[in-house]
Amino acid sequence: MAIFILAFSIVILSIPSVIYTSLKYGLFDKNDLHRKTHKRNISRLGGLAIVGSFTISILLFSSIINFKEANFLIASCIILAALGLKDDVYGTNTSTKFVLQIVVAFILVFFGAFRLTSLYGVLGIGDMVAIWGGLFSIALIIFLNNAFNLIDGIDGLAAGIGIFTSLTFGVLFSLMGEIPYAFIAFALTGAVGGFLKYNWFPAKIFMGDTGALIIGLISAALAIKFIELNKFTGENHPAFYSAPAIAVSILIVPIFDSLRVFTIRILKGGSPFRGDRNHIHHRLERLGLRPSLIVISTIGFNIIILAATILLQNLGNFVLILIIICICMLFNALLTLSLLRNAKK
């Protein structure tokens, strides 16, 4: 509660200053892109408050528990925040963003030990040698970085999913007795929770790439640690079985949305990184749902998948992930049918 309240309070108190500065210097998300839906200029610098609050909170509490891995996480967040800030204010080319994301992921994986050592039989893969586990972890971190960035398309969605993700990991780590990782999760929950007050529809400020990339980075780090700490060995009996499947269920909204739009763009012969209005939240919007209802229904869908996965955790990772995929495909099919029915009216 202490680290949550601290992170929450810092953001609540700092966002008005960020908005004032943006007004004074004209630092806005220009509403000239076809993917945007807002009709007035709004600051994109809310991510600064998120990363600043998270960093301060973790540094204060890491000194209490002597948590050295937090140093590498903070270093990664600072580098990524600098990249996001430049992109929010001036723009950044794709190659520069990709290279810096690789650097950040490398620091986390090989210095901070946020690295997967096994896939628990998913895709027929068990334990992995360090180099392959490291490369896979880097790819996973980069993917989740961009996945959260992609769902940041309507007021409150990325923040809402970010709160759900970090809060869930915080509760699970607390139940496991892994207090350092619970601290990280609850610090992010508080920071994004304070931001959501100003980002709820109609938004007064956006998190920009700075905030979305940081949420993706920390969520990826927490997911990796959750999986590793629940690895079944002769000496370690996990608190949760099928940890990879549970991690996927927690992050299913950004994972499924990103894989879906990437696949469609590639099948159409376009670049998978070129933006469009074909994300799940855009499709729900075309059905007539208000942004606030889209956020609530999306989180509700996520909660259902998470609850089902935890209840059925003894089925194993392969079966559970297959069930999750089938549920997502069914949801997407129903959404497509609803859109087609509306188009015929």
CSV table of N, CA, C and O in Angstrom, one decimal, residues 258-274 276 278:
chain,number,residue,atom,x,y,z
A,258,SER,N,-1.9,-7.3,-31.2
A,258,SER,CA,-0.7,-7.1,-32.0
A,258,SER,C,-0.5,-8.2,-33.0
A,258,SER,O,-0.3,-7.9,-34.2
A,259,LEU,N,-0.6,-9.4,-32.6
A,259,LEU,CA,-0.5,-10.5,-33.5
A,259,LEU,C,-1.5,-10.5,-34.6
A,259,LEU,O,-1.2,-10.7,-35.8
A,260,ARG,N,-2.7,-10.1,-34.2
A,260,ARG,CA,-3.8,-10.0,-35.2
A,260,ARG,C,-3.5,-9.0,-36.3
A,260,ARG,O,-3.7,-9.2,-37.5
A,261,VAL,N,-3.2,-7.7,-35.9
A,261,VAL,CA,-3.0,-6.7,-36.8
A,261,VAL,C,-1.7,-6.9,-37.7
A,261,VAL,O,-1.7,-6.6,-38.9
A,262,PHE,N,-0.7,-7.4,-37.1
A,262,PHE,CA,0.5,-7.8,-37.8
A,262,PHE,C,0.2,-8.8,-38.9
A,262,PHE,O,0.7,-8.6,-40.1
A,263,THR,N,-0.5,-9.8,-38.5
A,263,THR,CA,-0.9,-10.9,-39.5
A,263,THR,C,-1.7,-10.3,-40.7
A,263,THR,O,-1.4,-10.6,-41.8
A,264,ILE,N,-2.7,-9.5,-40.4
A,264,ILE,CA,-3.6,-8.9,-41.4
A,264,ILE,C,-2.8,-8.0,-42.3
A,264,ILE,O,-2.9,-8.1,-43.6
A,265,ARG,N,-1.9,-7.2,-41.8
A,265,ARG,CA,-1.1,-6.3,-42.6
A,265,ARG,C,-0.2,-7.0,-43.5
A,265,ARG,O,0.0,-6.7,-44.7
A,266,ILE,N,0.4,-8.1,-43.0
A,266,ILE,CA,1.4,-8.9,-43.8
A,266,ILE,C,0.6,-9.6,-44.9
A,266,ILE,O,1.0,-9.7,-46.1
A,267,LEU,N,-0.6,-10.2,-44.6
A,267,LEU,CA,-1.4,-10.9,-45.6
A,267,LEU,C,-1.9,-9.9,-46.7
A,267,LEU,O,-2.1,-10.3,-47.9
A,268,LYS,N,-2.0,-8.7,-46.4
A,268,LYS,CA,-2.4,-7.7,-47.4
A,268,LYS,C,-1.3,-7.1,-48.1
A,268,LYS,O,-1.4,-6.2,-49.0
A,269,GLY,N,-0.1,-7.6,-47.8
A,269,GLY,CA,1.1,-7.1,-48.6
A,269,GLY,C,1.7,-5.8,-48.1
A,269,GLY,O,2.6,-5.2,-48.8
A,270,GLY,N,1.3,-5.3,-46.9
A,270,GLY,CA,1.8,-4.1,-46.4
A,270,GLY,C,2.8,-4.3,-45.3
A,270,GLY,O,3.1,-5.4,-44.9
A,271,SER,N,3.3,-3.2,-44.8
A,271,SER,CA,4.3,-3.3,-43.7
A,271,SER,C,3.5,-3.6,-42.4
A,271,SER,O,2.5,-2.9,-42.1
A,272,PRO,N,4.0,-4.5,-41.6
A,272,PRO,CA,3.4,-4.8,-40.3
A,272,PRO,C,3.5,-3.6,-39.3
A,272,PRO,O,2.7,-3.6,-38.3
A,273,PHE,N,4.3,-2.7,-39.6
A,273,PHE,CA,4.6,-1.5,-38.7
A,273,PHE,C,3.8,-0.3,-39.1
A,273,PHE,O,3.9,0.7,-38.4
A,274,ARG,N,3.1,-0.3,-40.2
A,274,ARG,CA,2.4,0.9,-40.6
A,274,ARG,C,1.0,0.9,-39.9
A,274,ARG,O,0.2,0.0,-40.0
A,276,ASP,N,-2.8,1.7,-38.7
A,276,ASP,CA,-4.2,1.7,-39.3
A,276,ASP,C,-5.2,1.8,-38.2
A,276,ASP,O,-4.9,2.0,-37.0
A,278,ASN,N,-7.5,-0.7,-37.5
A,278,ASN,CA,-8.0,-2.0,-37.6
A,278,ASN,C,-7.8,-2.8,-36.2
A,278,ASN,O,-7.9,-4.0,-36.2
